[in-house]
PDB file of C-alpha atoms in Angstrom:
ATOM      1  CA  MET A   1      -0.091  -0.024  -0.622  1.00 97.00           C
ATOM      2  CA  LYS A   2       1.124   3.956  -0.871  1.00 98.00           C
ATOM      3  CA  LEU A   3      -0.634   5.548   2.464  1.00 98.00           C
ATOM      4  CA  LEU A   4      -0.783   9.327   1.935  1.00 98.00           C
ATOM      5  CA  ARG A   5      -1.966  12.828   3.902  1.00 98.00           C
ATOM      6  CA  PHE A   6      -3.996  15.104   1.673  1.00 98.00           C
ATOM      7  CA  GLY A   7      -5.251  18.821   2.005  1.00 98.00           C
ATOM      8  CA  LEU A   8      -3.688  21.963   3.418  1.00 97.00           C
ATOM      9  CA  PRO A   9      -1.067  22.597   5.952  1.00 97.00           C
ATOM     10  CA  GLY A  10      -2.321  21.660   9.675  1.00 96.00           C
ATOM     11  CA  ALA A  11      -5.799  20.249   8.038  1.00 97.00           C
ATOM     12  CA  GLU A  12      -4.185  17.062   6.632  1.00 98.00           C
ATOM     13  CA  LYS A  13      -6.874  14.185   6.124  1.00 98.00           C
ATOM     14  CA  PRO A  14      -6.097  10.778   5.346  1.00 98.00           C
ATOM     15  CA  GLY A  15      -5.361   8.589   2.468  1.00 98.00           C
ATOM     16  CA  ILE A  16      -4.782   6.470   0.259  1.00 98.00           C
ATOM     17  CA  LEU A  17      -3.237   5.784  -3.524  1.00 98.00           C
ATOM     18  CA  ASP A  18      -5.112   3.058  -5.393  1.00 97.00           C
ATOM     19  CA  HIS A  19      -3.827   0.649  -8.266  1.00 94.00           C
ATOM     20  CA  GLU A  20      -4.532   3.653 -10.830  1.00 95.00           C
ATOM     21  CA  GLY A  21      -2.544   5.935  -8.818  1.00 96.00           C
ATOM     22  CA  THR A  22      -6.168   7.838  -7.891  1.00 97.00           C
ATOM     23  CA  ILE A  23      -5.567   9.307  -4.639  1.00 98.00           C
ATOM     24  CA  ARG A  24      -8.835   8.567  -2.396  1.00 98.00           C
ATOM     25  CA  ASP A  25      -9.927   9.395   1.054  1.00 98.00           C
ATOM     26  CA  LEU A  26      -9.029   7.108   3.466  1.00 98.00           C
ATOM     27  CA  SER A  27     -10.700   9.086   6.277  1.00 97.00           C
ATOM     28  CA  SER A  28     -14.222   7.446   7.247  1.00 97.00           C
ATOM     29  CA  VAL A  29     -12.299   5.117   8.143  1.00 97.00           C
ATOM     30  CA  ILE A  30      -9.272   6.439  10.406  1.00 97.00           C
ATOM     31  CA  PRO A  31      -8.921   9.524  12.049  1.00 97.00           C
ATOM     32  CA  ASP A  32      -5.132   9.847  10.420  1.00 98.00           C
ATOM     33  CA  LEU A  33      -2.387   7.881   9.191  1.00 98.00           C
ATOM     34  CA  SER A  34      -0.020   8.120  12.712  1.00 97.00           C
ATOM     35  CA  GLY A  35       1.320   5.500  15.353  1.00 95.00           C
ATOM     36  CA  ALA A  36      -1.764   4.776  16.562  1.00 90.00           C
ATOM     37  CA  THR A  37      -2.605   3.068  12.758  1.00 96.00           C
ATOM     38  CA  ILE A  38      -0.087   1.954  11.330  1.00 96.00           C
ATOM     39  CA  SER A  39       0.317  -0.948  13.479  1.00 95.00           C
ATOM     40  CA  ARG A  40       0.484  -4.340  11.906  1.00 93.00           C
ATOM     41  CA  TYR A  41      -3.067  -4.526  12.712  1.00 94.00           C
ATOM     42  CA  GLY A  42      -4.221  -1.018  11.345  1.00 95.00           C
ATOM     43  CA  LEU A  43      -2.093  -2.034   7.954  1.00 97.00           C
ATOM     44  CA  GLU A  44      -4.690  -5.153   8.089  1.00 96.00           C
ATOM     45  CA  VAL A  45      -7.555  -3.065   8.547  1.00 95.00           C
ATOM     46  CA  LEU A  46      -6.466  -1.380   6.044  1.00 97.00           C
ATOM     47  CA  ARG A  47      -5.733  -3.554   3.467  1.00 96.00           C
ATOM     48  CA  LYS A  48      -9.559  -4.947   3.929  1.00 96.00           C
ATOM     49  CA  VAL A  49     -10.810  -1.794   2.831  1.00 97.00           C
ATOM     50  CA  ASP A  50     -12.377  -1.521  -0.758  1.00 97.00           C
ATOM     51  CA  LEU A  51     -10.971   1.067  -2.147  1.00 96.00           C
ATOM     52  CA  LYS A  52     -13.403   1.822  -4.955  1.00 95.00           C
ATOM     53  CA  THR A  53     -15.995   2.661  -2.320  1.00 97.00           C
ATOM     54  CA  LEU A  54     -13.877   5.730  -1.277  1.00 98.00           C
ATOM     55  CA  PRO A  55     -14.652   9.218  -2.328  1.00 98.00           C
ATOM     56  CA  ALA A  56     -11.915  10.341  -4.630  1.00 98.00           C
ATOM     57  CA  VAL A  57      -8.925  13.804  -4.548  1.00 98.00           C
ATOM     58  CA  ALA A  58      -8.876  15.742  -7.001  1.00 96.00           C
ATOM     59  CA  ALA A  59      -5.359  15.322  -8.929  1.00 91.00           C
ATOM     60  CA  HIS A  60      -2.639  17.690  -7.936  1.00 93.00           C
ATOM     61  CA  THR A  61      -4.431  17.661  -4.060  1.00 97.00           C
ATOM     62  CA  ARG A  62      -1.167  19.195  -1.753  1.00 98.00           C
ATOM     63  CA  LEU A  63       0.516  16.136  -0.233  1.00 98.00           C
ATOM     64  CA  GLY A  64       1.327  16.160   3.172  1.00 98.00           C
ATOM     65  CA  ALA A  65       4.178  14.045   5.330  1.00 98.00           C
ATOM     66  CA  PRO A  66       2.711  10.750   5.107  1.00 98.00           C
ATOM     67  CA  ILE A  67       2.504  10.121   9.263  1.00 98.00           C
ATOM     68  CA  ALA A  68       1.239  12.544  11.952  1.00 98.00           C
ATOM     69  CA  ASN A  69       2.539  12.911  15.114  1.00 96.00           C
ATOM     70  CA  VAL A  70       5.836  12.267  14.977  1.00 98.00           C
ATOM     71  CA  ARG A  71       7.450  12.459  18.442  1.00 96.00           C
ATOM     72  CA  HIS A  72      10.666  10.491  17.581  1.00 98.00           C
ATOM     73  CA  PHE A  73      12.717  11.940  14.235  1.00 98.00           C
ATOM     74  CA  ILE A  74      16.392   9.994  14.480  1.00 98.00           C
ATOM     75  CA  ALA A  75      18.423  10.419  11.867  1.00 98.00           C
ATOM     76  CA  VAL A  76      21.988   8.171  10.819  1.00 97.00           C
ATOM     77  CA  GLY A  77      25.342  10.598   9.070  1.00 94.00           C
ATOM     78  CA  LEU A  78      28.565   9.116   7.428  1.00 91.00           C
ATOM     79  CA  ASN A  79      26.271   5.754   6.601  1.00 96.00           C
ATOM     80  CA  TYR A  80      27.605   5.892   3.220  1.00 91.00           C
ATOM     81  CA  VAL A  81      31.580   5.368   2.693  1.00 87.00           C
ATOM     82  CA  ASP A  82      31.491   7.929  -0.552  1.00 84.00           C
ATOM     83  CA  HIS A  83      29.922  10.774   1.102  1.00 83.00           C
ATOM     84  CA  ALA A  84      32.154  10.033   4.927  1.00 81.00           C
ATOM     85  CA  LEU A  85      35.315  10.923   2.267  1.00 83.00           C
ATOM     86  CA  GLU A  86      33.928  13.454  -0.125  1.00 84.00           C
ATOM     87  CA  THR A  87      32.540  15.012   3.216  1.00 80.00           C
ATOM     88  CA  ASP A  88      36.928  14.576   5.397  1.00 80.00           C
ATOM     89  CA  THR A  89      35.236  12.975   7.466  1.00 80.00           C
ATOM     90  CA  PRO A  90      36.076   9.445   9.625  1.00 85.00           C
ATOM     91  CA  ILE A  91      34.559   6.270   8.164  1.00 86.00           C
ATOM     92  CA  PRO A  92      32.939   5.435  11.359  1.00 90.00           C
ATOM     93  CA  ASN A  93      32.592   2.565  13.350  1.00 95.00           C
ATOM     94  CA  GLU A  94      28.785   2.266  14.923  1.00 96.00           C
ATOM     95  CA  PRO A  95      26.878   4.548  12.995  1.00 97.00           C
ATOM     96  CA  VAL A  96      25.829   8.069  13.829  1.00 96.00           C
ATOM     97  CA  ILE A  97      22.850   9.309  16.185  1.00 97.00           C
ATOM     98  CA  PHE A  98      21.468  12.435  16.027  1.00 97.00           C
ATOM     99  CA  SER A  99      18.507  13.825  16.176  1.00 97.00           C
ATOM    100  CA  LYS A 100      15.875  16.451  14.212  1.00 98.00           C
ATOM    101  CA  ALA A 101      13.233  18.399  15.400  1.00 98.00           C
ATOM    102  CA  PRO A 102       9.907  17.180  14.073  1.00 98.00           C
ATOM    103  CA  SER A 103       8.254  20.671  13.906  1.00 98.00           C
ATOM    104  CA  CYS A 104      11.332  20.434  10.836  1.00 98.00           C
ATOM    105  CA  ILE A 105       8.585  18.406   8.856  1.00 98.00           C
ATOM    106  CA  VAL A 106       6.447  19.705   6.163  1.00 98.00           C
ATOM    107  CA  GLY A 107       5.060  18.128   2.864  1.00 98.00           C
ATOM    108  CA  PRO A 108       7.158  16.402  -0.356  1.00 98.00           C
ATOM    109  CA  ASN A 109       6.646  19.739  -2.421  1.00 98.00           C
ATOM    110  CA  ASP A 110       5.977  22.034   0.240  1.00 98.00           C
ATOM    111  CA  ASN A 111       8.479  25.411  -0.702  1.00 98.00           C
ATOM    112  CA  ILE A 112      12.285  25.263   1.669  1.00 98.00           C
ATOM    113  CA  ILE A 113      12.738  27.813   3.869  1.00 98.00           C
ATOM    114  CA  ILE A 114      16.217  29.326   3.826  1.00 98.00           C
ATOM    115  CA  PRO A 115      16.549  30.400   7.843  1.00 97.00           C
ATOM    116  CA  LYS A 116      17.677  33.846   8.983  1.00 96.00           C
ATOM    117  CA  ASN A 117      21.718  33.772   9.387  1.00 96.00           C
ATOM    118  CA  SER A 118      22.244  30.976   7.198  1.00 97.00           C
ATOM    119  CA  SER A 119      24.547  30.939   5.233  1.00 96.00           C
ATOM    120  CA  LYS A 120      25.681  26.692   3.671  1.00 98.00           C
ATOM    121  CA  LEU A 121      22.330  24.970   3.056  1.00 98.00           C
ATOM    122  CA  ASP A 122      22.796  21.825   1.714  1.00 98.00           C
ATOM    123  CA  TRP A 123      20.692  19.320   0.705  1.00 98.00           C
ATOM    124  CA  GLU A 124      20.449  15.016   1.176  1.00 98.00           C
ATOM    125  CA  ALA A 125      18.346  12.467   0.124  1.00 98.00           C
ATOM    126  CA  GLU A 126      17.862   9.779   2.173  1.00 98.00           C
ATOM    127  CA  ILE A 127      15.618   6.879   2.759  1.00 98.00           C
ATOM    128  CA  ALA A 128      13.559   6.643   5.897  1.00 98.00           C
ATOM    129  CA  VAL A 129      12.084   3.578   7.984  1.00 98.00           C
ATOM    130  CA  VAL A 130       8.848   4.729   9.659  1.00 98.00           C
ATOM    131  CA  ILE A 131       8.297   2.114  13.358  1.00 98.00           C
ATOM    132  CA  GLY A 132       4.886   0.290  12.978  1.00 98.00           C
ATOM    133  CA  GLU A 133       5.386  -1.579  16.166  1.00 97.00           C
ATOM    134  CA  ALA A 134       7.008  -0.705  19.678  1.00 97.00           C
ATOM    135  CA  ALA A 135      10.696  -2.081  19.393  1.00 98.00           C
ATOM    136  CA  TYR A 136      13.427  -1.591  22.558  1.00 98.00           C
ATOM    137  CA  ASP A 137      16.810  -3.918  22.438  1.00 98.00           C
ATOM    138  CA  ILE A 138      15.712  -5.999  19.133  1.00 98.00           C
ATOM    139  CA  SER A 139      18.074  -8.044  17.022  1.00 98.00           C
ATOM    140  CA  GLU A 140      18.852  -7.635  13.733  1.00 98.00           C
ATOM    141  CA  ALA A 141      16.933 -10.205  12.479  1.00 98.00           C
ATOM    142  CA  GLN A 142      14.238  -8.897  14.616  1.00 97.00           C
ATOM    143  CA  ALA A 143      14.713  -4.923  12.971  1.00 98.00           C
ATOM    144  CA  LEU A 144      12.353  -5.208   9.441  1.00 98.00           C
ATOM    145  CA  ALA A 145       9.568  -7.016  10.834  1.00 97.00           C
ATOM    146  CA  ALA A 146       9.225  -3.651  13.565  1.00 98.00           C
ATOM    147  CA  VAL A 147       8.920  -1.408  10.494  1.00 98.00           C
ATOM    148  CA  ALA A 148       5.445  -0.070   9.083  1.00 98.00           C
ATOM    149  CA  GLY A 149       6.835   0.913   5.988  1.00 98.00           C
ATOM    150  CA  TYR A 150       9.738   3.577   3.580  1.00 98.00           C
ATOM    151  CA  LEU A 151       9.710   6.231   2.681  1.00 98.00           C
ATOM    152  CA  ILE A 152      11.357   9.661   0.967  1.00 99.00           C
ATOM    153  CA  CYS A 153      13.687  12.084   3.041  1.00 98.00           C
ATOM    154  CA  HIS A 154      15.258  14.837   2.437  1.00 98.00           C
ATOM    155  CA  ASP A 155      17.710  15.404   5.280  1.00 98.00           C
ATOM    156  CA  VAL A 156      17.811  19.472   4.525  1.00 98.00           C
ATOM    157  CA  SER A 157      21.025  20.006   6.456  1.00 98.00           C
ATOM    158  CA  GLU A 158      22.741  24.386   6.903  1.00 98.00           C
ATOM    159  CA  ARG A 159      26.554  23.336   7.604  1.00 97.00           C
ATOM    160  CA  ASP A 160      27.035  26.526   9.154  1.00 97.00           C
ATOM    161  CA  PHE A 161      25.080  25.933  11.911  1.00 97.00           C
ATOM    162  CA  GLN A 162      25.790  22.141  11.919  1.00 95.00           C
ATOM    163  CA  ILE A 163      29.938  22.620  11.690  1.00 92.00           C
ATOM    164  CA  ASN A 164      30.607  26.048  13.362  1.00 93.00           C
ATOM    165  CA  ARG A 165      28.338  25.928  16.120  1.00 92.00           C
ATOM    166  CA  GLY A 166      28.877  23.800  17.899  1.00 88.00           C
ATOM    167  CA  GLY A 167      27.626  20.656  19.323  1.00 81.00           C
ATOM    168  CA  GLN A 168      25.591  18.226  18.599  1.00 82.00           C
ATOM    169  CA  TRP A 169      24.552  18.147  14.205  1.00 93.00           C
ATOM    170  CA  ILE A 170      20.823  19.133  15.456  1.00 95.00           C
ATOM    171  CA  LYS A 171      21.006  23.048  15.197  1.00 96.00           C
ATOM    172  CA  GLY A 172      21.712  22.966  11.499  1.00 97.00           C
ATOM    173  CA  LYS A 173      19.107  19.833  11.049  1.00 98.00           C
ATOM    174  CA  SER A 174      16.150  21.119  12.275  1.00 98.00           C
ATOM    175  CA  ALA A 175      14.543  24.193  11.397  1.00 98.00           C
ATOM    176  CA  PRO A 176      10.607  25.191   9.592  1.00 98.00           C
ATOM    177  CA  THR A 177      11.071  23.036   6.061  1.00 98.00           C
ATOM    178  CA  PHE A 178      13.921  20.924   6.611  1.00 98.00           C
ATOM    179  CA  GLY A 179      12.662  17.887   6.321  1.00 98.00           C
ATOM    180  CA  PRO A 180      10.874  17.340   3.521  1.00 98.00           C
ATOM    181  CA  LEU A 181       9.043  13.223   3.925  1.00 98.00           C
ATOM    182  CA  GLY A 182       6.889  11.702   1.163  1.00 98.00           C
ATOM    183  CA  PRO A 183       5.208  11.805  -1.216  1.00 98.00           C
ATOM    184  CA  TRP A 184       3.681   8.770   0.868  1.00 98.00           C
ATOM    185  CA  LEU A 185       5.027   5.593   3.102  1.00 98.00           C
ATOM    186  CA  VAL A 186       4.963   2.618   1.090  1.00 98.00           C
ATOM    187  CA  THR A 187       4.726  -0.698   2.907  1.00 98.00           C
ATOM    188  CA  SER A 188       7.127  -2.780   3.561  1.00 98.00           C
ATOM    189  CA  ASP A 189       5.321  -5.736   2.122  1.00 97.00           C
ATOM    190  CA  GLU A 190       5.474  -3.606  -1.758  1.00 97.00           C
ATOM    191  CA  ILE A 191       9.312  -3.459  -1.082  1.00 98.00           C
ATOM    192  CA  GLU A 192      11.140  -6.796  -1.701  1.00 95.00           C
ATOM    193  CA  ASN A 193      14.884  -5.390  -0.946  1.00 97.00           C
ATOM    194  CA  PRO A 194      15.708  -2.140   0.924  1.00 98.00           C
ATOM    195  CA  GLN A 195      19.411  -2.967   0.420  1.00 98.00           C
ATOM    196  CA  GLN A 196      19.130  -2.565  -3.084  1.00 97.00           C
ATOM    197  CA  LEU A 197      17.087   0.498  -4.200  1.00 98.00           C
ATOM    198  CA  ASN A 198      18.613   3.168  -6.801  1.00 98.00           C
ATOM    199  CA  VAL A 199      18.778   6.836  -4.641  1.00 98.00           C
ATOM    200  CA  SER A 200      18.745  10.383  -6.776  1.00 98.00           C
ATOM    201  CA  LEU A 201      18.387  14.284  -6.900  1.00 98.00           C
ATOM    202  CA  ARG A 202      18.673  17.094  -9.034  1.00 98.00           C
ATOM    203  CA  VAL A 203      19.180  20.859  -9.044  1.00 98.00           C
ATOM    204  CA  ASN A 204      17.209  23.004 -11.310  1.00 98.00           C
ATOM    205  CA  GLY A 205      18.050  19.868 -12.964  1.00 98.00           C
ATOM    206  CA  VAL A 206      21.287  19.019 -12.654  1.00 98.00           C
ATOM    207  CA  THR A 207      22.123  15.129 -11.278  1.00 98.00           C
ATOM    208  CA  MET A 208      23.791  16.136  -7.828  1.00 98.00           C
ATOM    209  CA  GLN A 209      23.353  12.759  -6.004  1.00 98.00           C
ATOM    210  CA  ALA A 210      23.099   9.203  -7.732  1.00 97.00           C
ATOM    211  CA  GLY A 211      23.603   6.422  -4.860  1.00 96.00           C
ATOM    212  CA  THR A 212      22.498   2.463  -4.195  1.00 96.00           C
ATOM    213  CA  THR A 213      21.459   1.710  -0.569  1.00 97.00           C
ATOM    214  CA  ALA A 214      23.750  -0.965  -1.624  1.00 96.00           C
ATOM    215  CA  LYS A 215      26.307   1.033  -0.543  1.00 94.00           C
ATOM    216  CA  MET A 216      24.943   1.814   2.980  1.00 96.00           C
ATOM    217  CA  ILE A 217      28.050   1.137   5.736  1.00 96.00           C
ATOM    218  CA  PHE A 218      25.150   0.227   7.906  1.00 97.00           C
ATOM    219  CA  SER A 219      22.476  -1.608   6.687  1.00 98.00           C
ATOM    220  CA  ILE A 220      18.863  -0.529   7.267  1.00 98.00           C
ATOM    221  CA  ALA A 221      18.171  -3.381   9.670  1.00 98.00           C
ATOM    222  CA  HIS A 222      21.134  -3.003  11.811  1.00 98.00           C
ATOM    223  CA  VAL A 223      19.466   0.776  12.227  1.00 98.00           C
ATOM    224  CA  VAL A 224      17.034   0.091  13.381  1.00 98.00           C
ATOM    225  CA  SER A 225      18.056  -2.377  16.088  1.00 98.00           C
ATOM    226  CA  TYR A 226      21.541  -0.430  17.000  1.00 98.00           C
ATOM    227  CA  ILE A 227      19.235   2.261  18.191  1.00 98.00           C
ATOM    228  CA  SER A 228      16.860   0.450  19.508  1.00 98.00           C
ATOM    229  CA  LYS A 229      19.905  -1.130  21.827  1.00 98.00           C
ATOM    230  CA  PHE A 230      19.792   3.329  23.380  1.00 98.00           C
ATOM    231  CA  MET A 231      16.137   4.044  23.180  1.00 98.00           C
ATOM    232  CA  ALA A 232      12.529   2.859  23.031  1.00 98.00           C
ATOM    233  CA  LEU A 233      11.497   2.754  19.562  1.00 98.00           C
ATOM    234  CA  GLU A 234       7.922   3.384  19.166  1.00 97.00           C
ATOM    235  CA  PRO A 235       5.067   3.324  16.749  1.00 97.00           C
ATOM    236  CA  GLY A 236       4.932   6.577  13.997  1.00 98.00           C
ATOM    237  CA  ASP A 237       9.179   7.052  14.987  1.00 98.00           C
ATOM    238  CA  ILE A 238      11.000   8.352  11.931  1.00 98.00           C
ATOM    239  CA  ILE A 239      14.378   7.057  10.972  1.00 98.00           C
ATOM    240  CA  THR A 240      16.118   8.525   7.857  1.00 98.00           C
ATOM    241  CA  THR A 241      19.798   6.311   7.458  1.00 98.00           C
ATOM    242  CA  GLY A 242      21.577   8.574   5.754  1.00 97.00           C
ATOM    243  CA  THR A 243      22.741   9.939   2.604  1.00 96.00           C
ATOM    244  CA  PRO A 244      25.384   8.862  -0.568  1.00 96.00           C
ATOM    245  CA  HIS A 245      27.292  11.191  -1.761  1.00 95.00           C
ATOM    246  CA  GLY A 246      27.165  13.901  -3.814  1.00 96.00           C
ATOM    247  CA  VAL A 247      26.152  17.272  -1.241  1.00 97.00           C
ATOM    248  CA  GLY A 248      26.562  20.255  -1.676  1.00 97.00           C
ATOM    249  CA  LEU A 249      29.882  20.381   0.541  1.00 95.00           C
ATOM    250  CA  GLY A 250      31.403  17.441  -0.715  1.00 93.00           C
ATOM    251  CA  LYS A 251      31.989  19.565  -4.825  1.00 94.00           C
ATOM    252  CA  LYS A 252      35.324  21.425  -5.334  1.00 92.00           C
ATOM    253  CA  PRO A 253      34.716  24.063  -4.513  1.00 96.00           C
ATOM    254  CA  PRO A 254      31.467  23.828  -2.059  1.00 96.00           C
ATOM    255  CA  LEU A 255      28.100  24.160  -3.867  1.00 98.00           C
ATOM    256  CA  PHE A 256      25.213  25.300  -1.959  1.00 98.00           C
ATOM    257  CA  LEU A 257      21.158  26.284  -2.414  1.00 98.00           C
ATOM    258  CA  GLN A 258      20.151  29.165  -3.236  1.00 98.00           C
ATOM    259  CA  PRO A 259      16.928  30.818  -3.496  1.00 97.00           C
ATOM    260  CA  ASN A 260      14.690  29.624  -6.282  1.00 98.00           C
ATOM    261  CA  ASP A 261      16.894  27.404  -6.947  1.00 98.00           C
ATOM    262  CA  VAL A 262      14.538  23.809  -7.876  1.00 98.00           C
ATOM    263  CA  VAL A 263      15.625  20.766  -5.593  1.00 98.00           C
ATOM    264  CA  GLU A 264      13.934  17.080  -7.082  1.00 98.00           C
ATOM    265  CA  ILE A 265      14.638  13.565  -5.207  1.00 98.00           C
ATOM    266  CA  SER A 266      13.760   9.849  -6.869  1.00 98.00           C
ATOM    267  CA  ILE A 267      13.720   6.133  -4.477  1.00 98.00           C
ATOM    268  CA  ASP A 268      13.769   3.609  -6.220  1.00 98.00           C
ATOM    269  CA  GLY A 269       9.856   1.790  -5.760  1.00 98.00           C
ATOM    270  CA  LEU A 270       8.675   5.333  -3.207  1.00 98.00           C
ATOM    271  CA  GLY A 271       7.739   7.554  -5.600  1.00 98.00           C
ATOM    272  CA  SER A 272       9.520  11.219  -6.032  1.00 98.00           C
ATOM    273  CA  GLN A 273       9.899  15.223  -4.325  1.00 98.00           C
ATOM    274  CA  ARG A 274       9.996  18.519  -5.659  1.00 98.00           C
ATOM    275  CA  GLN A 275      10.854  21.839  -3.474  1.00 98.00           C
ATOM    276  CA  VAL A 276      11.447  25.555  -4.180  1.00 98.00           C
ATOM    277  CA  VAL A 277      13.872  27.629  -2.598  1.00 98.00           C
ATOM    278  CA  VAL A 278      12.860  30.409  -1.063  1.00 98.00           C
ATOM    279  CA  SER A 279      13.419  33.215   1.326  1.00 93.00           C
ATOM    280  CA  ARG A 280      12.183  33.880   4.511  1.00 81.00           C
ATOM    281  CA  LEU A 281      11.154  37.247   3.407  1.00 68.00           C
ATOM    282  CA  THR A 282       9.369  35.127   0.411  1.00 68.00           C
ATOM    283  CA  ALA A 283       7.562  32.672   2.508  1.00 62.00           C
ATOM    284  CA  HIS A 284       5.698  35.299   4.897  1.00 56.00           C
ATOM    285  CA  GLN A 285       4.991  38.030   1.786  1.00 51.00           C
ATOM    286  CA  ARG A 286       3.131  34.427   0.162  1.00 58.00           C
ATOM    287  CA  GLN A 287       1.767  33.786   3.949  1.00 56.00           C
ATOM    288  CA  LEU A 288       0.111  37.013   3.806  1.00 46.00           C
ATOM    289  CA  ALA A 289      -1.421  36.865   0.188  1.00 44.00           C
TER     290      ALA A 289
END
């Protein structure tokens, strides 16, 4: 299944993509897509719904982030050898874990707003997992059974905040709009092997990242198991698993996002995203319009 949320920001409804590519409104079946509705049991309930009985949603309706009320937005850094090398960073012996503020989450095609004092706005295309079952201290063999599904995450990053402002990376990873998710959550049964997916990112039509999840240092199963050793994962938690090479920081000379730049991300089986980079002033003007 491809599960999604649609509608205006803050008023999204749950939906599902049918076999013809039409969005169907799930709000008569469930109140929203969140940790409470994406458990193994919850997904079985949705699989039994006759989609033809659900109202169709108008084409080009805005898509929100596929999961509501995210409590933990966890990220893995330096999880591809070539990305570690391009940023001149030692290859880690254990997964590098940090957080993104859940308040940074937006829809897959929403604008990226440049924060105040930003000078090094960067891109990172990633595959993320959504936890569907409570998981604490689970083995690697058990890990993927706790995953409800997969989605695209754009781990937008402000490198000056991240690298030069001290402390944890969360400073450079958490501004509003720094977490586009979607377009939909693809349930685990539709992804035969999450370690064999191509990841690509383009800026203004130019390919910047072209990688594969096969080149992860730590597999998705390993990452989920590893994180569960340190915290109890809950349904609805999101783990984004790192980016391949090709980020702006790694270019020679470095290349960073500017107003009006267009970023497009695609991952096999998970769909695509498109964002326009805008200034804070432009975003404010649009809110007043």
